[in-house]
């Protein structure tokens, strides 16, 4: 599906899961060439940037929203940028692009500085800001989850938080893995854009890089927080398990002598002390109780529990 948006002399063409025929029509209209046409027909596994005589081409992968990505955690956005047009190609729904399309003209007017000539740099800047803002919103949602996990860890629910921490860590791994590739790509895209369109567009490319820097370092900081919580949770779990093992060991240490005493008095011998005298049961029970209380007081004195 191809959607066209025009304002003054600048055209934005957005293609979602385009057919081969649609790509060929665009290639004929904008002189994209057969090589680039083939690139746009299918998803590209890795980010890239290429310079053509009349336009620049780049591929970026953004983390998909959790409620939409399913088994595909990345959203690919191909950008072809010429002097009077910008083409975006994606192979699935991208909410940030839909949002930009609904307010294209108003957004460009707001982005455009007073008195400045309108060019594709305005479209690029507004589009990439929406894309990175979508990632930022996802990170803020994850940040809320991390705050909830932190509260539960320190309120005695550390065992239940193991899976929650693992889930958030996986989401952050997807975020960092996709965003980590953007720095070099955007740097090359800036150099290519300046050589193609002139230094006056340099600020727009640098602004795009600034969007990425802010979002990527937010993901890194949040990942560090989750790692710290993971270590803290592991420490609390280990401490809890050690306390359980200590309690079981003390119980075993107390019951072992008592078991030994009952075994001795249960031996089938001709003469066993105490057995047969008046109140022999209560005497043996008292001996066992005194031993148990003595061990308990000793362990308490040593502060073993």
PDB file of C-alpha atoms in Angstrom, residues 54-253:
ATOM      1  CA  UNK A  54      20.494  12.017  -6.495  1.00  0.00           C
ATOM      2  CA  UNK A  55      19.468  10.586  -3.135  1.00  0.00           C
ATOM      3  CA  UNK A  56      20.590   8.812   0.042  1.00  0.00           C
ATOM      4  CA  UNK A  57      19.312   5.436   1.203  1.00  0.00           C
ATOM      5  CA  UNK A  58      19.381   4.003   4.712  1.00  0.00           C
ATOM      6  CA  UNK A  59      17.844   1.056   6.572  1.00  0.00           C
ATOM      7  CA  UNK A  60      17.088   1.283  10.290  1.00  0.00           C
ATOM      8  CA  UNK A  61      15.598  -1.320  12.622  1.00  0.00           C
ATOM      9  CA  UNK A  62      13.512  -0.077  15.536  1.00  0.00           C
ATOM     10  CA  UNK A  63      12.261  -2.107  18.502  1.00  0.00           C
ATOM     11  CA  UNK A  64       8.628  -3.013  17.951  1.00  0.00           C
ATOM     12  CA  UNK A  65       5.964  -2.214  20.515  1.00  0.00           C
ATOM     13  CA  UNK A  66       5.461  -5.172  22.842  1.00  0.00           C
ATOM     14  CA  UNK A  67       1.739  -5.427  22.130  1.00  0.00           C
ATOM     15  CA  UNK A  68       2.349  -5.598  18.372  1.00  0.00           C
ATOM     16  CA  UNK A  69       5.622  -7.391  17.691  1.00  0.00           C
ATOM     17  CA  UNK A  70       4.665 -11.002  18.523  1.00  0.00           C
ATOM     18  CA  UNK A  71       7.500 -13.125  17.169  1.00  0.00           C
ATOM     19  CA  UNK A  72       9.090 -10.181  15.313  1.00  0.00           C
ATOM     20  CA  UNK A  73      10.689  -7.822  17.841  1.00  0.00           C
ATOM     21  CA  UNK A  74      12.072  -5.440  15.186  1.00  0.00           C
ATOM     22  CA  UNK A  75      10.426  -3.003  12.787  1.00  0.00           C
ATOM     23  CA  UNK A  76      12.395  -2.163   9.665  1.00  0.00           C
ATOM     24  CA  UNK A  77      12.104   1.316   8.170  1.00  0.00           C
ATOM     25  CA  UNK A  78      13.823   2.031   4.831  1.00  0.00           C
ATOM     26  CA  UNK A  79      14.345   5.715   4.029  1.00  0.00           C
ATOM     27  CA  UNK A  80      15.122   7.099   0.574  1.00  0.00           C
ATOM     28  CA  UNK A  81      15.826  10.826   0.797  1.00  0.00           C
ATOM     29  CA  UNK A  82      16.056  13.117  -2.214  1.00  0.00           C
ATOM     30  CA  UNK A  83      16.065  16.905  -2.510  1.00  0.00           C
ATOM     31  CA  UNK A  84      12.307  17.177  -2.969  1.00  0.00           C
ATOM     32  CA  UNK A  85      11.023  13.807  -1.820  1.00  0.00           C
ATOM     33  CA  UNK A  86      11.404  11.274   0.949  1.00  0.00           C
ATOM     34  CA  UNK A  87      10.232   7.670   0.632  1.00  0.00           C
ATOM     35  CA  UNK A  88       9.685   5.392   3.619  1.00  0.00           C
ATOM     36  CA  UNK A  89       9.185   1.653   3.232  1.00  0.00           C
ATOM     37  CA  UNK A  90       8.184  -0.707   6.045  1.00  0.00           C
ATOM     38  CA  UNK A  91       6.918  -4.264   6.003  1.00  0.00           C
ATOM     39  CA  UNK A  92       4.383  -4.129   8.800  1.00  0.00           C
ATOM     40  CA  UNK A  93       2.424  -1.590  10.859  1.00  0.00           C
ATOM     41  CA  UNK A  94       4.561   1.124  12.476  1.00  0.00           C
ATOM     42  CA  UNK A  95       2.439   3.220  14.875  1.00  0.00           C
ATOM     43  CA  UNK A  96       4.869   6.167  14.824  1.00  0.00           C
ATOM     44  CA  UNK A  97       4.510   6.497  11.039  1.00  0.00           C
ATOM     45  CA  UNK A  98       0.717   6.296  11.269  1.00  0.00           C
ATOM     46  CA  UNK A  99       0.807   9.045  13.873  1.00  0.00           C
ATOM     47  CA  UNK A 100       2.978  11.235  11.664  1.00  0.00           C
ATOM     48  CA  UNK A 101       0.763  10.626   8.630  1.00  0.00           C
ATOM     49  CA  UNK A 102      -2.341  11.837  10.483  1.00  0.00           C
ATOM     50  CA  UNK A 103      -0.747  15.189  11.239  1.00  0.00           C
ATOM     51  CA  UNK A 104       1.766  15.540   8.402  1.00  0.00           C
ATOM     52  CA  UNK A 105       1.024  19.089   7.306  1.00  0.00           C
ATOM     53  CA  UNK A 106       0.604  20.520  10.809  1.00  0.00           C
ATOM     54  CA  UNK A 107       3.749  18.777  12.033  1.00  0.00           C
ATOM     55  CA  UNK A 108       5.846  20.124   9.159  1.00  0.00           C
ATOM     56  CA  UNK A 109       4.584  23.663   9.734  1.00  0.00           C
ATOM     57  CA  UNK A 110       5.466  23.452  13.420  1.00  0.00           C
ATOM     58  CA  UNK A 111       8.878  21.960  12.714  1.00  0.00           C
ATOM     59  CA  UNK A 112       9.709  24.468  10.015  1.00  0.00           C
ATOM     60  CA  UNK A 113      11.446  27.549  11.353  1.00  0.00           C
ATOM     61  CA  UNK A 114       9.937  30.896  10.457  1.00  0.00           C
ATOM     62  CA  UNK A 115      11.028  32.118   7.063  1.00  0.00           C
ATOM     63  CA  UNK A 116      13.095  28.997   6.261  1.00  0.00           C
ATOM     64  CA  UNK A 117      12.567  27.195   2.979  1.00  0.00           C
ATOM     65  CA  UNK A 118      10.759  23.883   3.312  1.00  0.00           C
ATOM     66  CA  UNK A 119      12.843  20.827   2.413  1.00  0.00           C
ATOM     67  CA  UNK A 120      13.010  17.095   3.105  1.00  0.00           C
ATOM     68  CA  UNK A 121      15.130  17.719   6.201  1.00  0.00           C
ATOM     69  CA  UNK A 122      11.984  18.889   7.995  1.00  0.00           C
ATOM     70  CA  UNK A 123      10.196  15.651   7.076  1.00  0.00           C
ATOM     71  CA  UNK A 124      13.172  13.504   8.090  1.00  0.00           C
ATOM     72  CA  UNK A 125      13.500  15.242  11.442  1.00  0.00           C
ATOM     73  CA  UNK A 126       9.820  15.010  12.320  1.00  0.00           C
ATOM     74  CA  UNK A 127       9.567  11.392  11.172  1.00  0.00           C
ATOM     75  CA  UNK A 128      12.619  10.142  13.065  1.00  0.00           C
ATOM     76  CA  UNK A 129      11.587  12.050  16.184  1.00  0.00           C
ATOM     77  CA  UNK A 130       8.256  10.176  16.136  1.00  0.00           C
ATOM     78  CA  UNK A 131      10.060   6.860  15.645  1.00  0.00           C
ATOM     79  CA  UNK A 132      12.463   7.450  18.531  1.00  0.00           C
ATOM     80  CA  UNK A 133       9.678   8.862  20.693  1.00  0.00           C
ATOM     81  CA  UNK A 134       7.841   5.568  20.228  1.00  0.00           C
ATOM     82  CA  UNK A 135      10.901   3.759  21.588  1.00  0.00           C
ATOM     83  CA  UNK A 136      11.121   6.288  24.442  1.00  0.00           C
ATOM     84  CA  UNK A 137       7.490   5.622  25.369  1.00  0.00           C
ATOM     85  CA  UNK A 138       8.217   1.902  25.456  1.00  0.00           C
ATOM     86  CA  UNK A 139      11.207   2.506  27.730  1.00  0.00           C
ATOM     87  CA  UNK A 140       9.075   4.598  30.072  1.00  0.00           C
ATOM     88  CA  UNK A 141       6.598   1.723  30.266  1.00  0.00           C
ATOM     89  CA  UNK A 142       9.449  -0.640  31.110  1.00  0.00           C
ATOM     90  CA  UNK A 143      10.684   1.858  33.697  1.00  0.00           C
ATOM     91  CA  UNK A 144       7.311   1.665  35.451  1.00  0.00           C
ATOM     92  CA  UNK A 145       7.619  -2.124  35.502  1.00  0.00           C
ATOM     93  CA  UNK A 146      11.125  -1.868  36.947  1.00  0.00           C
ATOM     94  CA  UNK A 147       9.858   0.406  39.743  1.00  0.00           C
ATOM     95  CA  UNK A 148       7.134  -2.126  40.539  1.00  0.00           C
ATOM     96  CA  UNK A 149       9.686  -4.948  40.582  1.00  0.00           C
ATOM     97  CA  UNK A 150      11.937  -2.967  42.930  1.00  0.00           C
ATOM     98  CA  UNK A 151       9.092  -2.435  45.405  1.00  0.00           C
ATOM     99  CA  UNK A 152       8.136  -6.109  45.376  1.00  0.00           C
ATOM    100  CA  UNK A 153      11.734  -7.271  45.780  1.00  0.00           C
ATOM    101  CA  UNK A 154      12.086  -5.309  49.017  1.00  0.00           C
ATOM    102  CA  UNK A 155       8.667  -6.340  50.309  1.00  0.00           C
ATOM    103  CA  UNK A 156       9.467 -10.054  50.474  1.00  0.00           C
ATOM    104  CA  UNK A 157       8.381 -11.180  46.985  1.00  0.00           C
ATOM    105  CA  UNK A 158      11.857 -11.782  45.574  1.00  0.00           C
ATOM    106  CA  UNK A 159      11.037 -15.347  44.465  1.00  0.00           C
ATOM    107  CA  UNK A 160       8.066 -14.183  42.366  1.00  0.00           C
ATOM    108  CA  UNK A 161      10.195 -11.464  40.753  1.00  0.00           C
ATOM    109  CA  UNK A 162      12.653 -13.852  39.089  1.00  0.00           C
ATOM    110  CA  UNK A 163      10.479 -14.275  35.974  1.00  0.00           C
ATOM    111  CA  UNK A 164       9.464 -10.592  35.963  1.00  0.00           C
ATOM    112  CA  UNK A 165      13.122  -9.509  35.958  1.00  0.00           C
ATOM    113  CA  UNK A 166      13.929 -11.993  33.187  1.00  0.00           C
ATOM    114  CA  UNK A 167      11.050 -10.687  31.056  1.00  0.00           C
ATOM    115  CA  UNK A 168      12.100  -7.037  31.433  1.00  0.00           C
ATOM    116  CA  UNK A 169      15.743  -7.951  30.764  1.00  0.00           C
ATOM    117  CA  UNK A 170      14.734  -9.644  27.527  1.00  0.00           C
ATOM    118  CA  UNK A 171      12.764  -6.598  26.376  1.00  0.00           C
ATOM    119  CA  UNK A 172      15.695  -4.300  27.179  1.00  0.00           C
ATOM    120  CA  UNK A 173      18.058  -6.622  25.338  1.00  0.00           C
ATOM    121  CA  UNK A 174      15.905  -6.259  22.209  1.00  0.00           C
ATOM    122  CA  UNK A 175      15.877  -2.479  22.652  1.00  0.00           C
ATOM    123  CA  UNK A 176      19.651  -2.198  23.064  1.00  0.00           C
ATOM    124  CA  UNK A 177      20.431  -4.680  20.303  1.00  0.00           C
ATOM    125  CA  UNK A 178      18.438  -2.740  17.708  1.00  0.00           C
ATOM    126  CA  UNK A 179      19.462   0.748  18.864  1.00  0.00           C
ATOM    127  CA  UNK A 180      23.172  -0.086  19.141  1.00  0.00           C
ATOM    128  CA  UNK A 181      23.495  -0.279  15.354  1.00  0.00           C
ATOM    129  CA  UNK A 182      22.053   3.193  14.758  1.00  0.00           C
ATOM    130  CA  UNK A 183      25.061   5.286  15.803  1.00  0.00           C
ATOM    131  CA  UNK A 184      27.386   4.322  12.952  1.00  0.00           C
ATOM    132  CA  UNK A 185      24.532   4.279  10.431  1.00  0.00           C
ATOM    133  CA  UNK A 186      23.340   7.774  11.376  1.00  0.00           C
ATOM    134  CA  UNK A 187      26.896   9.086  11.355  1.00  0.00           C
ATOM    135  CA  UNK A 188      27.403   7.789   7.812  1.00  0.00           C
ATOM    136  CA  UNK A 189      23.955   9.046   6.803  1.00  0.00           C
ATOM    137  CA  UNK A 190      24.890  12.527   8.049  1.00  0.00           C
ATOM    138  CA  UNK A 191      28.107  12.581   6.018  1.00  0.00           C
ATOM    139  CA  UNK A 192      26.330  11.329   2.911  1.00  0.00           C
ATOM    140  CA  UNK A 193      23.460  13.779   3.384  1.00  0.00           C
ATOM    141  CA  UNK A 194      25.798  16.757   3.747  1.00  0.00           C
ATOM    142  CA  UNK A 195      27.775  15.760   0.659  1.00  0.00           C
ATOM    143  CA  UNK A 196      24.546  15.340  -1.305  1.00  0.00           C
ATOM    144  CA  UNK A 197      22.375  18.199  -0.038  1.00  0.00           C
ATOM    145  CA  UNK A 198      24.868  20.651   1.441  1.00  0.00           C
ATOM    146  CA  UNK A 199      25.916  21.749   4.920  1.00  0.00           C
ATOM    147  CA  UNK A 200      22.604  23.539   5.518  1.00  0.00           C
ATOM    148  CA  UNK A 201      21.023  20.122   6.188  1.00  0.00           C
ATOM    149  CA  UNK A 202      23.770  19.078   8.589  1.00  0.00           C
ATOM    150  CA  UNK A 203      21.874  20.310  11.631  1.00  0.00           C
ATOM    151  CA  UNK A 204      18.900  18.104  10.752  1.00  0.00           C
ATOM    152  CA  UNK A 205      21.023  14.970  10.547  1.00  0.00           C
ATOM    153  CA  UNK A 206      22.758  15.871  13.819  1.00  0.00           C
ATOM    154  CA  UNK A 207      19.365  16.378  15.458  1.00  0.00           C
ATOM    155  CA  UNK A 208      18.356  12.877  14.361  1.00  0.00           C
ATOM    156  CA  UNK A 209      21.556  11.537  15.947  1.00  0.00           C
ATOM    157  CA  UNK A 210      20.667  13.430  19.140  1.00  0.00           C
ATOM    158  CA  UNK A 211      17.271  11.676  19.273  1.00  0.00           C
ATOM    159  CA  UNK A 212      19.049   8.336  19.041  1.00  0.00           C
ATOM    160  CA  UNK A 213      21.640   9.285  21.672  1.00  0.00           C
ATOM    161  CA  UNK A 214      18.959  10.214  24.207  1.00  0.00           C
ATOM    162  CA  UNK A 215      16.904   7.059  23.696  1.00  0.00           C
ATOM    163  CA  UNK A 216      19.874   4.673  23.534  1.00  0.00           C
ATOM    164  CA  UNK A 217      21.413   5.970  26.748  1.00  0.00           C
ATOM    165  CA  UNK A 218      18.023   5.778  28.441  1.00  0.00           C
ATOM    166  CA  UNK A 219      17.941   2.080  27.498  1.00  0.00           C
ATOM    167  CA  UNK A 220      21.492   1.583  28.801  1.00  0.00           C
ATOM    168  CA  UNK A 221      20.716   3.289  32.118  1.00  0.00           C
ATOM    169  CA  UNK A 222      17.540   1.258  32.566  1.00  0.00           C
ATOM    170  CA  UNK A 223      19.427  -1.932  31.734  1.00  0.00           C
ATOM    171  CA  UNK A 224      22.024  -1.117  34.411  1.00  0.00           C
ATOM    172  CA  UNK A 225      19.211  -0.644  36.934  1.00  0.00           C
ATOM    173  CA  UNK A 226      17.690  -4.014  36.032  1.00  0.00           C
ATOM    174  CA  UNK A 227      21.102  -5.693  36.340  1.00  0.00           C
ATOM    175  CA  UNK A 228      21.521  -4.232  39.836  1.00  0.00           C
ATOM    176  CA  UNK A 229      18.039  -5.383  40.826  1.00  0.00           C
ATOM    177  CA  UNK A 230      18.839  -8.823  39.432  1.00  0.00           C
ATOM    178  CA  UNK A 231      21.950  -9.081  41.602  1.00  0.00           C
ATOM    179  CA  UNK A 232      20.074  -7.775  44.638  1.00  0.00           C
ATOM    180  CA  UNK A 233      17.256 -10.246  44.078  1.00  0.00           C
ATOM    181  CA  UNK A 234      19.740 -13.112  43.762  1.00  0.00           C
ATOM    182  CA  UNK A 235      21.412 -12.039  47.018  1.00  0.00           C
ATOM    183  CA  UNK A 236      18.083 -11.927  48.842  1.00  0.00           C
ATOM    184  CA  UNK A 237      17.115 -15.339  47.468  1.00  0.00           C
ATOM    185  CA  UNK A 238      20.471 -16.790  48.529  1.00  0.00           C
ATOM    186  CA  UNK A 239      20.103 -15.292  52.000  1.00  0.00           C
ATOM    187  CA  UNK A 240      16.592 -16.689  52.299  1.00  0.00           C
ATOM    188  CA  UNK A 241      17.743 -20.142  51.201  1.00  0.00           C
ATOM    189  CA  UNK A 242      20.668 -20.009  53.633  1.00  0.00           C
ATOM    190  CA  UNK A 243      18.279 -19.202  56.477  1.00  0.00           C
ATOM    191  CA  UNK A 244      16.138 -22.195  55.555  1.00  0.00           C
ATOM    192  CA  UNK A 245      19.180 -24.471  55.417  1.00  0.00           C
ATOM    193  CA  UNK A 246      20.402 -23.122  58.768  1.00  0.00           C
ATOM    194  CA  UNK A 247      17.025 -23.839  60.375  1.00  0.00           C
ATOM    195  CA  UNK A 248      16.951 -27.369  58.955  1.00  0.00           C
ATOM    196  CA  UNK A 249      20.519 -28.001  60.130  1.00  0.00           C
ATOM    197  CA  UNK A 250      19.724 -26.831  63.669  1.00  0.00           C
ATOM    198  CA  UNK A 251      16.617 -29.003  63.762  1.00  0.00           C
ATOM    199  CA  UNK A 252      18.627 -32.007  62.576  1.00  0.00           C
ATOM    200  CA  UNK A 253      21.361 -31.291  65.157  1.00  0.00           C
TER     201      UNK A 253
END
